[in-house]
mmCIF file of C-alpha atoms (C1' of nucleotides) in Angstrom:
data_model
loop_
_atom_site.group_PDB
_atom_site.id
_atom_site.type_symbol
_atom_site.label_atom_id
_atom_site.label_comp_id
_atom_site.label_asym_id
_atom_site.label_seq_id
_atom_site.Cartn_x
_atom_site.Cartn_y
_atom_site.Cartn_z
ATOM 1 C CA UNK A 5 99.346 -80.737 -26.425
ATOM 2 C CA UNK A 6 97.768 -81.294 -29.840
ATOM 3 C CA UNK A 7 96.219 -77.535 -30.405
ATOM 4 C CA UNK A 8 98.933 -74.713 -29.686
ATOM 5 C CA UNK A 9 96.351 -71.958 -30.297
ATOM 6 C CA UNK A 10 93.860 -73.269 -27.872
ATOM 7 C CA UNK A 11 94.694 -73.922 -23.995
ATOM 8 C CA UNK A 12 92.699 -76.719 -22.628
ATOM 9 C CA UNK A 13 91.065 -75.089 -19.522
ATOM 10 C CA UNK A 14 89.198 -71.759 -21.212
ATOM 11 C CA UNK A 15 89.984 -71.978 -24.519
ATOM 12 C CA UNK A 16 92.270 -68.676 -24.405
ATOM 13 C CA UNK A 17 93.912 -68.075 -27.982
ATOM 14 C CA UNK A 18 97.819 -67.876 -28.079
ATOM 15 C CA UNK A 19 99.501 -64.028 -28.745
ATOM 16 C CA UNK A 20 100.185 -65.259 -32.026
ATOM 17 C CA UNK A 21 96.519 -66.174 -32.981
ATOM 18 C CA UNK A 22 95.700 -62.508 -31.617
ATOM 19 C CA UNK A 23 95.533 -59.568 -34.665
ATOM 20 C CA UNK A 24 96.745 -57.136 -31.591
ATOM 21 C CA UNK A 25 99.675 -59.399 -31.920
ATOM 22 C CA UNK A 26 100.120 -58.921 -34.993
ATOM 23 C CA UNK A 27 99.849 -55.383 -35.476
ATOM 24 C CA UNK A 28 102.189 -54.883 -32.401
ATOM 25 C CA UNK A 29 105.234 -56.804 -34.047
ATOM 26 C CA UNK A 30 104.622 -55.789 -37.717
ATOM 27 C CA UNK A 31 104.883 -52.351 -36.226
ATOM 28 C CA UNK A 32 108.048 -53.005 -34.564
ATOM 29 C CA UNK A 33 109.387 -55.489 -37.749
ATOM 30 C CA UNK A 34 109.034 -52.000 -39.209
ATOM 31 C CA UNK A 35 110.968 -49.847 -37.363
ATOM 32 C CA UNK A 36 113.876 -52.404 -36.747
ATOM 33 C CA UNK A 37 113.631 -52.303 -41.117
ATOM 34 C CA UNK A 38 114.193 -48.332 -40.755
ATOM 35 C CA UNK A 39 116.845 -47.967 -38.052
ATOM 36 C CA UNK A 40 119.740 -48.777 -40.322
ATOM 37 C CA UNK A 41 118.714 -46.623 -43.141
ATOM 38 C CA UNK A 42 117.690 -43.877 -40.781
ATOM 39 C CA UNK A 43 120.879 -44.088 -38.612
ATOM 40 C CA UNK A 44 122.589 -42.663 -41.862
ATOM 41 C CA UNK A 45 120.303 -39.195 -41.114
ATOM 42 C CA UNK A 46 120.502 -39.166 -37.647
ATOM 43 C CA UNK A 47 117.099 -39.856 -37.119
ATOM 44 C CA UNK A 48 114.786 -42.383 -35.519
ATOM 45 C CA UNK A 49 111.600 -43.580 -36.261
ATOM 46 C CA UNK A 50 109.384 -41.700 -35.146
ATOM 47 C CA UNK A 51 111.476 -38.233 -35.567
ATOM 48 C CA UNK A 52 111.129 -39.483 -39.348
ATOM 49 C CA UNK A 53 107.583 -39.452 -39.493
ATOM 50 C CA UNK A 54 107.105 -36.007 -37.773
ATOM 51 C CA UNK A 55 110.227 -34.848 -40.645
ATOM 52 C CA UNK A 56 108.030 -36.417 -43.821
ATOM 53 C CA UNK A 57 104.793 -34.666 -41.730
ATOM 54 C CA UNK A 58 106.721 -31.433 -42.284
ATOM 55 C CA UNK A 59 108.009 -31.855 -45.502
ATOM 56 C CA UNK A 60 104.366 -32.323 -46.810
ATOM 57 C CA UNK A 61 103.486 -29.015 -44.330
ATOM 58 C CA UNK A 62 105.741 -26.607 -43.251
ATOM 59 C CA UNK A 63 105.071 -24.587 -40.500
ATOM 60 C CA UNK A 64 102.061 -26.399 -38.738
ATOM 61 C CA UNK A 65 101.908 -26.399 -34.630
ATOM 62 C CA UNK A 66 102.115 -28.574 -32.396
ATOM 63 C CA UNK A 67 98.481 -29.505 -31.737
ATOM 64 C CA UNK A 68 97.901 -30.234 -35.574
ATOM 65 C CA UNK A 69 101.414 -32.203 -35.893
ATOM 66 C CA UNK A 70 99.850 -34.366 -32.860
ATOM 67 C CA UNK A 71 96.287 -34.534 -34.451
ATOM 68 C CA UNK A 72 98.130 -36.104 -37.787
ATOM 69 C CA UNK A 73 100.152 -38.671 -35.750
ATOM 70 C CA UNK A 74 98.190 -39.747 -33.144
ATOM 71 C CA UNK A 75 100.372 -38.141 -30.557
ATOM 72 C CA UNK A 76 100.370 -35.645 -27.738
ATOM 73 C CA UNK A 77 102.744 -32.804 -26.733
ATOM 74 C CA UNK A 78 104.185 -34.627 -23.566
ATOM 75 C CA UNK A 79 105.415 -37.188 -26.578
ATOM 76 C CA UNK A 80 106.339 -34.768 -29.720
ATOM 77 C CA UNK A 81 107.780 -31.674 -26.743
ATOM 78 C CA UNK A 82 110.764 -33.901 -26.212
ATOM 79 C CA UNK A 83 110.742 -35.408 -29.573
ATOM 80 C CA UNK A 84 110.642 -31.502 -31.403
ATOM 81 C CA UNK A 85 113.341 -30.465 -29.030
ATOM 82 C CA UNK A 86 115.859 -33.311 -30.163
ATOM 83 C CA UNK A 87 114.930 -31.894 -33.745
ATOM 84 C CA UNK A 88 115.717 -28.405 -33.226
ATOM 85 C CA UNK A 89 118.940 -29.317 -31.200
ATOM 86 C CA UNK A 90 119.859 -31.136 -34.087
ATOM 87 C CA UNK A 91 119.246 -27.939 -36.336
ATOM 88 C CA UNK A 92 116.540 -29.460 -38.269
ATOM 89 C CA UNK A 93 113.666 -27.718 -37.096
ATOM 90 C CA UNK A 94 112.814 -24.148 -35.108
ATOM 91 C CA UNK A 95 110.668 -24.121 -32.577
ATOM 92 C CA UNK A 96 108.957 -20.956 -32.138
ATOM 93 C CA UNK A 97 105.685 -19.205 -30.406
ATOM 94 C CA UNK A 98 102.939 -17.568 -33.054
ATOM 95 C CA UNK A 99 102.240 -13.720 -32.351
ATOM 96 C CA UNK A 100 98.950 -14.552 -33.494
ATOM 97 C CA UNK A 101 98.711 -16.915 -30.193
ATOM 98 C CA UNK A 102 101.752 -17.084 -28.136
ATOM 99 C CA UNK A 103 100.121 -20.463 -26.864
ATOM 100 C CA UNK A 104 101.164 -21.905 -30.246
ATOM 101 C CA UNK A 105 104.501 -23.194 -31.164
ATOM 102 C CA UNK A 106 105.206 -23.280 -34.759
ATOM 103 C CA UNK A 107 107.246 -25.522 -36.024
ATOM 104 C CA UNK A 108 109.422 -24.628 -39.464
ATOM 105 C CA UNK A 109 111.888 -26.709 -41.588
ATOM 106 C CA UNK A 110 115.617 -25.787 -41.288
ATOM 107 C CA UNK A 111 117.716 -25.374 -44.405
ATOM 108 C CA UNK A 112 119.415 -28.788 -43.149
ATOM 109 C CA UNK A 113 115.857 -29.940 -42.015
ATOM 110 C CA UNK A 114 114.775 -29.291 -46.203
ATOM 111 C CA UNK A 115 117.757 -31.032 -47.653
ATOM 112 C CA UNK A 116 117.378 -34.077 -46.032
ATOM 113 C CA UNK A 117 114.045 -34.617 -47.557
ATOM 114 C CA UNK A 118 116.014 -35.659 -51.222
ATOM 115 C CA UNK A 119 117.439 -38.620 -49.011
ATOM 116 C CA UNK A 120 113.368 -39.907 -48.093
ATOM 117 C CA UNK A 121 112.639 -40.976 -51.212
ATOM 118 C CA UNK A 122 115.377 -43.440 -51.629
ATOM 119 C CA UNK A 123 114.679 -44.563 -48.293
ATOM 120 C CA UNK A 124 110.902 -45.320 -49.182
ATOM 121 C CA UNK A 125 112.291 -47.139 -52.096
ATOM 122 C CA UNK A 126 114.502 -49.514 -49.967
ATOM 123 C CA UNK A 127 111.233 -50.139 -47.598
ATOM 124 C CA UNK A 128 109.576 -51.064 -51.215
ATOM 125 C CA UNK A 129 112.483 -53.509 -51.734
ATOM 126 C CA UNK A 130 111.941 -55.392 -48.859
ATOM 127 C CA UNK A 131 108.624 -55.882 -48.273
ATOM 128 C CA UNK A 132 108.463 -57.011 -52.391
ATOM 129 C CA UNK A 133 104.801 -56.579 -52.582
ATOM 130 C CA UNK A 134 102.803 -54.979 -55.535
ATOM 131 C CA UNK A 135 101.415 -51.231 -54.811
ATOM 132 C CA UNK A 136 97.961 -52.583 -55.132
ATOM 133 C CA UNK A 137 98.305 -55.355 -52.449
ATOM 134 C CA UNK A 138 100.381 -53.463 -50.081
ATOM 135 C CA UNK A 139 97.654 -50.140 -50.675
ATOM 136 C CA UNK A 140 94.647 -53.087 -49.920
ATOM 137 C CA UNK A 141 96.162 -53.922 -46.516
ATOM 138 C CA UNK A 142 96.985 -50.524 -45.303
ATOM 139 C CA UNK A 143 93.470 -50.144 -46.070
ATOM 140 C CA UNK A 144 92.340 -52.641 -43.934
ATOM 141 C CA UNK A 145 94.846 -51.754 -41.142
ATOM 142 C CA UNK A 146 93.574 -47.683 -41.067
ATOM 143 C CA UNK A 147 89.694 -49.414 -41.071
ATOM 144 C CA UNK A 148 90.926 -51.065 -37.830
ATOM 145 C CA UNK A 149 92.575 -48.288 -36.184
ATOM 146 C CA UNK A 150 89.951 -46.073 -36.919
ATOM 147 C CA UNK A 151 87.193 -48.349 -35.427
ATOM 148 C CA UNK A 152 89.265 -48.632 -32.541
ATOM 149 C CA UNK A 153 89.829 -44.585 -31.804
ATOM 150 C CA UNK A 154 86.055 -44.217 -32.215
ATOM 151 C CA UNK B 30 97.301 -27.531 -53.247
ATOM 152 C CA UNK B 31 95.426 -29.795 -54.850
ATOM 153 C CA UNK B 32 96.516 -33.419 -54.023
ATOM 154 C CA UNK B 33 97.141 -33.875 -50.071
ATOM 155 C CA UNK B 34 99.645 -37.199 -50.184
ATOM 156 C CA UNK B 35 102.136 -35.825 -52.277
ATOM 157 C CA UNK B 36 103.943 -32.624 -52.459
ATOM 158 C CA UNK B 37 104.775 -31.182 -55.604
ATOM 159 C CA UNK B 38 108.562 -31.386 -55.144
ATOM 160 C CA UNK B 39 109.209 -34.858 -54.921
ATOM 161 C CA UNK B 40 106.335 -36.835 -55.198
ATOM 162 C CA UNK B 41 106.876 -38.107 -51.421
ATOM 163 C CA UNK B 42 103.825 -39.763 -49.542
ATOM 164 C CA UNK B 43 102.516 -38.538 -46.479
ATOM 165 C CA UNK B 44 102.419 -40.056 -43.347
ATOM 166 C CA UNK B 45 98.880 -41.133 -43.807
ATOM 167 C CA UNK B 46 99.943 -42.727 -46.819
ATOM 168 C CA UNK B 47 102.678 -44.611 -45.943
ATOM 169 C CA UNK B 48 101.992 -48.346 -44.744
ATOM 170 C CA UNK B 49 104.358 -48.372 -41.772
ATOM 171 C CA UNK B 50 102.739 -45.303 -40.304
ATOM 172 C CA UNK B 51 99.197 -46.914 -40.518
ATOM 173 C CA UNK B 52 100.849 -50.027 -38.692
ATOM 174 C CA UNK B 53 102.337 -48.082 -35.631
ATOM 175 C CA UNK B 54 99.351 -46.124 -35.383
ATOM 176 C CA UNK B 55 96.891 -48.895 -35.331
ATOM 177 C CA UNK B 56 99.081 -50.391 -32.427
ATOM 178 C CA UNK B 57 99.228 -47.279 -30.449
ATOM 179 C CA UNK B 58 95.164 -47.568 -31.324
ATOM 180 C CA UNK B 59 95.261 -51.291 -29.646
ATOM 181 C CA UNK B 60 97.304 -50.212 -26.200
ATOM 182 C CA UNK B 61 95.270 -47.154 -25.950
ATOM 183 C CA UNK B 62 91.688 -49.536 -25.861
ATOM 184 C CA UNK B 63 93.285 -52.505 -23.970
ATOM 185 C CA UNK B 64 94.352 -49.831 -21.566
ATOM 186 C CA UNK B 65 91.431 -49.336 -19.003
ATOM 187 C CA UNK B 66 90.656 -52.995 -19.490
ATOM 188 C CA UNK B 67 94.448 -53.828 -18.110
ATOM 189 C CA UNK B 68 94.218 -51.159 -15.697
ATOM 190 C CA UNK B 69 91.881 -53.226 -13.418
ATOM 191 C CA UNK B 70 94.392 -56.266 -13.621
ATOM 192 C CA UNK B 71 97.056 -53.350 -12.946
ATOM 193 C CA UNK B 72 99.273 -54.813 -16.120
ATOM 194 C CA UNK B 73 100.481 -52.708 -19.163
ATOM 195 C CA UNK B 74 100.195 -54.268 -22.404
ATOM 196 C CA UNK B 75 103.419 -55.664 -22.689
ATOM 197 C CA UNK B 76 102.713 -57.671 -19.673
ATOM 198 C CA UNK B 77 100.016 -58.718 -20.845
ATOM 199 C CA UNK B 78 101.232 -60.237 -23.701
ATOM 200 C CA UNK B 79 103.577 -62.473 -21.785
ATOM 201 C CA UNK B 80 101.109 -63.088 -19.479
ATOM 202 C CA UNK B 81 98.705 -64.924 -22.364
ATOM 203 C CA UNK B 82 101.933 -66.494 -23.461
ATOM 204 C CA UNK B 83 102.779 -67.869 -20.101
ATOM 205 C CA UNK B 84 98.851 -68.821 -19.550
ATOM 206 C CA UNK B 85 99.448 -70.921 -22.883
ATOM 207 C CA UNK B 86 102.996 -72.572 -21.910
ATOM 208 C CA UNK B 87 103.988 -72.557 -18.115
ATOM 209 C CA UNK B 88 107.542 -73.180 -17.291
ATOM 210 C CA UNK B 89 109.797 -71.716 -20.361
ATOM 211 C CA UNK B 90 112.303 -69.528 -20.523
ATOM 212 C CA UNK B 91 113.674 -66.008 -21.477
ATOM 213 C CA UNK B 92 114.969 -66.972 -24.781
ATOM 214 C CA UNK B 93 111.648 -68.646 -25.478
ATOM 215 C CA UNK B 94 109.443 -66.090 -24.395
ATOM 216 C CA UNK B 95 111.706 -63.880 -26.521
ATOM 217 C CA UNK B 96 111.165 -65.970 -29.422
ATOM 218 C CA UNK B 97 107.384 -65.707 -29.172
ATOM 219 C CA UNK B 98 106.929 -61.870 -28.552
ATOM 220 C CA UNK B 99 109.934 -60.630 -30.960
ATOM 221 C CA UNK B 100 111.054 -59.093 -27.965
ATOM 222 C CA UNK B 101 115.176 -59.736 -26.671
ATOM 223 C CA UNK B 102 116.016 -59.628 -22.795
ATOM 224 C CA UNK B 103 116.785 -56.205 -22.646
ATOM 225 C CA UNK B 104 113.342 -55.579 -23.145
ATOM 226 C CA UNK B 105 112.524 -59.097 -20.792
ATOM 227 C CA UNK B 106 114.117 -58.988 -17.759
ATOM 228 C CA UNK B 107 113.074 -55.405 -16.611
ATOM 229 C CA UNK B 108 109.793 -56.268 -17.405
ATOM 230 C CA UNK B 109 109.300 -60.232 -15.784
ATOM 231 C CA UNK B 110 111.187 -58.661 -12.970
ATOM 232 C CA UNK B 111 107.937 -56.002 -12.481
ATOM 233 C CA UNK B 112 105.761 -59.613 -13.043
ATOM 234 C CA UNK B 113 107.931 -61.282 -10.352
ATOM 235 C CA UNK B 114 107.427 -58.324 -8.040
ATOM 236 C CA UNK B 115 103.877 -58.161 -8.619
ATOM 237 C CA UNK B 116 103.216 -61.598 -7.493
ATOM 238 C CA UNK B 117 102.481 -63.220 -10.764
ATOM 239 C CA UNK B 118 105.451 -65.521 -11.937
ATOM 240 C CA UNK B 119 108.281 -66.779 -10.170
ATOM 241 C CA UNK B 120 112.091 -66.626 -12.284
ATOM 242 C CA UNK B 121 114.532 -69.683 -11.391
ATOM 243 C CA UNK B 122 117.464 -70.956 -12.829
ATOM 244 C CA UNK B 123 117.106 -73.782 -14.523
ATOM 245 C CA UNK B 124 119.386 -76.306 -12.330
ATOM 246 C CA UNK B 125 120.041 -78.478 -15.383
ATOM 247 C CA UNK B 126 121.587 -75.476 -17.066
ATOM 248 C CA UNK B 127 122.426 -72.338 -14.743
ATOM 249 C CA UNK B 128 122.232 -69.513 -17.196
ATOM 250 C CA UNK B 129 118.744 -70.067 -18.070
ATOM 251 C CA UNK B 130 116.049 -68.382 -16.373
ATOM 252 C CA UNK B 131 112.716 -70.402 -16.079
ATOM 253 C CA UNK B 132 109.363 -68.386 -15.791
ATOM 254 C CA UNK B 133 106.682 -69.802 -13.548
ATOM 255 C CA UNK B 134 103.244 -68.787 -13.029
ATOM 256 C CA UNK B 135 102.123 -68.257 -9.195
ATOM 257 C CA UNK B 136 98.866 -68.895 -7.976
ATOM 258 C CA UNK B 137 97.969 -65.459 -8.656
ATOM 259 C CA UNK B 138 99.136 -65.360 -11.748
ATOM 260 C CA UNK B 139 96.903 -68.700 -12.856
ATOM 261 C CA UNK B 140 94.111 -67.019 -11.281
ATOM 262 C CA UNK B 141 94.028 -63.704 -13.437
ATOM 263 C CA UNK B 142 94.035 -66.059 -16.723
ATOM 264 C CA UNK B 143 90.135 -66.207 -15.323
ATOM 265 C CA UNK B 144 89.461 -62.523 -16.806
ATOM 266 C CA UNK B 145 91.742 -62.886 -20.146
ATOM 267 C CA UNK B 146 88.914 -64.412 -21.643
ATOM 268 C CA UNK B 147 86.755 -61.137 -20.524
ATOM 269 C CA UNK B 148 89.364 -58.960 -21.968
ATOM 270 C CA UNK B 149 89.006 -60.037 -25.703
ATOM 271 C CA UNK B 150 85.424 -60.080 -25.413
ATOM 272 C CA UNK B 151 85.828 -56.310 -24.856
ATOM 273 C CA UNK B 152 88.559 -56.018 -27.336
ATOM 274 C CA UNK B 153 86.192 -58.175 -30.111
ATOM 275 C CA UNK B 154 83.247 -56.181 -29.289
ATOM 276 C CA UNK B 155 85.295 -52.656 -29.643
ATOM 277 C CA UNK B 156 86.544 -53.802 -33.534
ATOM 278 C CA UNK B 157 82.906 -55.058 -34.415
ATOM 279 C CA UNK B 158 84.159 -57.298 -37.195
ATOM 280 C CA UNK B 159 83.491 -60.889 -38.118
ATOM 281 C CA UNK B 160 86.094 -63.013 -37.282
ATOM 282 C CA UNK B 161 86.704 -63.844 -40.826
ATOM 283 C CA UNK B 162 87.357 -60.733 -41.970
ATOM 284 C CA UNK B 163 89.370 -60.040 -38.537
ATOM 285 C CA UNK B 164 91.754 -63.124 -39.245
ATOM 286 C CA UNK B 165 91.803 -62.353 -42.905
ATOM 287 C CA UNK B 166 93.550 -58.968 -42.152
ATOM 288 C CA UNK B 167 95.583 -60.673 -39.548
ATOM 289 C CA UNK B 168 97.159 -63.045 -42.097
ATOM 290 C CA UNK B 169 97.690 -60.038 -44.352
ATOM 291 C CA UNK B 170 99.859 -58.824 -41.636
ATOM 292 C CA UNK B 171 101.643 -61.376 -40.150
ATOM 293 C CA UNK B 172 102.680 -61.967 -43.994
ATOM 294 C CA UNK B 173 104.128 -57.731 -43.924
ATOM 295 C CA UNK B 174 106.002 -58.623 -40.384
ATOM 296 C CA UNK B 175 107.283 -61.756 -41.912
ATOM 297 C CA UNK B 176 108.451 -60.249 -45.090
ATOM 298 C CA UNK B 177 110.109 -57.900 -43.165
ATOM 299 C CA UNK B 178 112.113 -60.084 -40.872
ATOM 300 C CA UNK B 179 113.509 -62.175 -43.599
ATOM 301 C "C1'" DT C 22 141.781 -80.333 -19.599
ATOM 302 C "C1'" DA C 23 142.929 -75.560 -20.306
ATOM 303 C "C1'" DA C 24 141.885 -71.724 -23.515
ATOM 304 C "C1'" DG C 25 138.773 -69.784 -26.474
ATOM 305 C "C1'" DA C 26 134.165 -69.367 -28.258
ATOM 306 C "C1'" DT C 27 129.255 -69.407 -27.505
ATOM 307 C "C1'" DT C 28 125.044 -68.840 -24.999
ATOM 308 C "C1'" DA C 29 121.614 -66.810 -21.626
ATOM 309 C "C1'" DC C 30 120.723 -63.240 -19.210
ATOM 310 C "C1'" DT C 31 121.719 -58.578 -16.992
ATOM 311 C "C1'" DT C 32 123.038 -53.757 -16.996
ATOM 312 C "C1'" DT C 33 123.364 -49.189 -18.897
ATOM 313 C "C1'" DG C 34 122.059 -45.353 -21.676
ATOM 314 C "C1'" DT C 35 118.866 -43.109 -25.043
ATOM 315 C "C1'" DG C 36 114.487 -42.256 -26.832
ATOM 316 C "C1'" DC C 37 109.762 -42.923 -27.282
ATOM 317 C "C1'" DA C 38 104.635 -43.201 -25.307
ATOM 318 C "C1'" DC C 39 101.403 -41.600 -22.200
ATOM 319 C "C1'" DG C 40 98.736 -40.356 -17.830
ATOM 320 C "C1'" DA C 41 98.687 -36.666 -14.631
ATOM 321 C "C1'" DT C 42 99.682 -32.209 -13.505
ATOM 322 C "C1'" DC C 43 101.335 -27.526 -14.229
ATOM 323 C "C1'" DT C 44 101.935 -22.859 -16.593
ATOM 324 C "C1'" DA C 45 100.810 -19.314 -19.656
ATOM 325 C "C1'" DT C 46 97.829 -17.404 -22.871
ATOM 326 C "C1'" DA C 47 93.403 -16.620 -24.789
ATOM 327 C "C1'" DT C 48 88.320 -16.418 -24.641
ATOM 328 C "C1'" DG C 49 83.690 -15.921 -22.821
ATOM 329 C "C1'" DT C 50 80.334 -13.905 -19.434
ATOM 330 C "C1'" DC C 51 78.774 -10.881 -16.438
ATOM 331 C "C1'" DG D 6 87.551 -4.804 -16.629
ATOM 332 C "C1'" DA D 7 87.275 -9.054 -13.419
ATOM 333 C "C1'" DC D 8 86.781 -13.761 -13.118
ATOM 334 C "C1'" DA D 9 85.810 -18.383 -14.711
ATOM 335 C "C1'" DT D 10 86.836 -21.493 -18.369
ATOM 336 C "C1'" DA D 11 89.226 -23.381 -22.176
ATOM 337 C "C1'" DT D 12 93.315 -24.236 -24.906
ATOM 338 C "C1'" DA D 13 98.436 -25.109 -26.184
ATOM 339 C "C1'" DG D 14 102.542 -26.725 -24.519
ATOM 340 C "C1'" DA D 15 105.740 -28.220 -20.995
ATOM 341 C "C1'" DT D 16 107.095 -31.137 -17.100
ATOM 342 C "C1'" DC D 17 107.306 -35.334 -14.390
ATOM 343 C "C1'" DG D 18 107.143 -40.212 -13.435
ATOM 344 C "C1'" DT D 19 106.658 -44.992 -15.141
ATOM 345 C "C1'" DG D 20 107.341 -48.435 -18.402
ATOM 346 C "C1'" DC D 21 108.601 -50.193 -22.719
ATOM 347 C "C1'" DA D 22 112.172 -51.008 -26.802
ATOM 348 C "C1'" DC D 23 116.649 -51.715 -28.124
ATOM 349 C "C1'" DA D 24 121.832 -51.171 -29.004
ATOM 350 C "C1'" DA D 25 126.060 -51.992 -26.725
ATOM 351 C "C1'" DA D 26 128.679 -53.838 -23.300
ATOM 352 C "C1'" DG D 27 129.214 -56.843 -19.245
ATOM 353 C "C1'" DT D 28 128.917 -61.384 -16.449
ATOM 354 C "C1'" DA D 29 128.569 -66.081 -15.667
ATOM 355 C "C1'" DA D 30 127.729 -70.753 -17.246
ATOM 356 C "C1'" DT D 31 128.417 -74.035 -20.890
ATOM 357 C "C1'" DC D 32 130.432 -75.985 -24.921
ATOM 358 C "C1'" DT D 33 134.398 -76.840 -28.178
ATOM 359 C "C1'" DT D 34 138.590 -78.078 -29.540
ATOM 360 C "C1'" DA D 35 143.081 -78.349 -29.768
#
DNA sequence: TAAGATTACTTTGTGCACGATCTATATGTC
DNA sequence: GACATATAGATCGTGCACAAAGTAATCTTA
């Protein structure tokens, strides 16, 4: 075995020569960096990105909370209910369109937004890059995933 | 409203500013094209991914496996037992030392490696990068995952 | 060599992710 | 207004992902 990238018969690179790879485990290295500092609000992953989606917007629906994170209601239905249960969200149909469920912060749902920003700073700490580099790669990353969704 | 990625408040980022959100997003992005291309081999992505690893190294174990993918046995042994139903790998314990579990490729499962190579034609075509510029970004993110594993 | 610690894997419970399908509301066309 | 179509969410089933706890084999060390 003198190439570990390479198999003999077809040539077929190894998972970690493969940027799907990559993207797959950075995203998880990611959340298993959150979990601790989220566990202190209650909240997992991806309930914390729908939370900082309605901090920047209160009161969107549904459909434009899925449009913004790539996800559909049979994901975010379950997801939204946890959040109301846990009083940090209502859930509630628009009179303008009873199709539409509006979502809308809590008062508990608003104060735990002082808590993001220190969070955001600890995810700073660890990865210990420079704004500039770290802004350069998301770049890259969101020209990938958008060529892909095309 | 004038600036989109921060709110007035707090200065805190959007989602669509925020480099972990571009890095689960641009995974979901990967699983959602590799989908109908696994769907004729009838494996999910996951699957695949130990599927390429066994194609690479025949014959290791959990643990190993585990290593490779970032991925513990909770995760493992649901899943290889799906592979082991489906005809694709065999799961023995290793004689020399009874709690390991060695993975095998059957015939079937050496035969699929045949339309791997098909697979990441697709997937290179679907990105329409050069594969400098592909393994450039790659680096760049194997260097975030890294960072944030340490 | 017996007791305790470690290791490899399994099991259980919770929460995404998503295709497929269903329900209710709204809209468009005649 | 009646009927077809479209849209917004909800529900269901399958398969990850992972923490916590359990089991069995192996190693350590007194």
């Amino acid at each position: 075995m003198s190439d570990t990238s390479f198999n003999s018969d077809t040539a077929l690179p190894d998972v970690t020569g493969m940027l799907c790879f990559s993207l797959y485990s950075a995203g998880h290295a990611f959340t298993q960096l959150y979990r601790p500092l989220l566990d202190k609000l209650d909240l997992t992953y991806p309930q914390y990105l729908v939370m900082v989606t309605l901090w920047n917007r209160d009161g969107q629906n549904v459909k434009e909370l899925g449009r913004t994170l790539f996800l559909d209601s049979s994901t975010l239905t379950p997801l939204l209910k946890r959040l109301e249960t846990a009083g940090l969200i209502t859930r509630t149909r628009n009179p303008k369109d009873e199709r539409e469920v509006l979502l809308h912060l809590t008062e508990a749902g608003r104060v735990l937004k002082s808590q993001a920003a220190n969070i955001m700073r600890c995810v700073e700490d660890a990865l210990g890059l420079d704004a500039e580099t770290i802004s350069a790669i998301k770049a890259s990353v969101d020209r990938i995933r958008d060529k892909l969704r095309e």
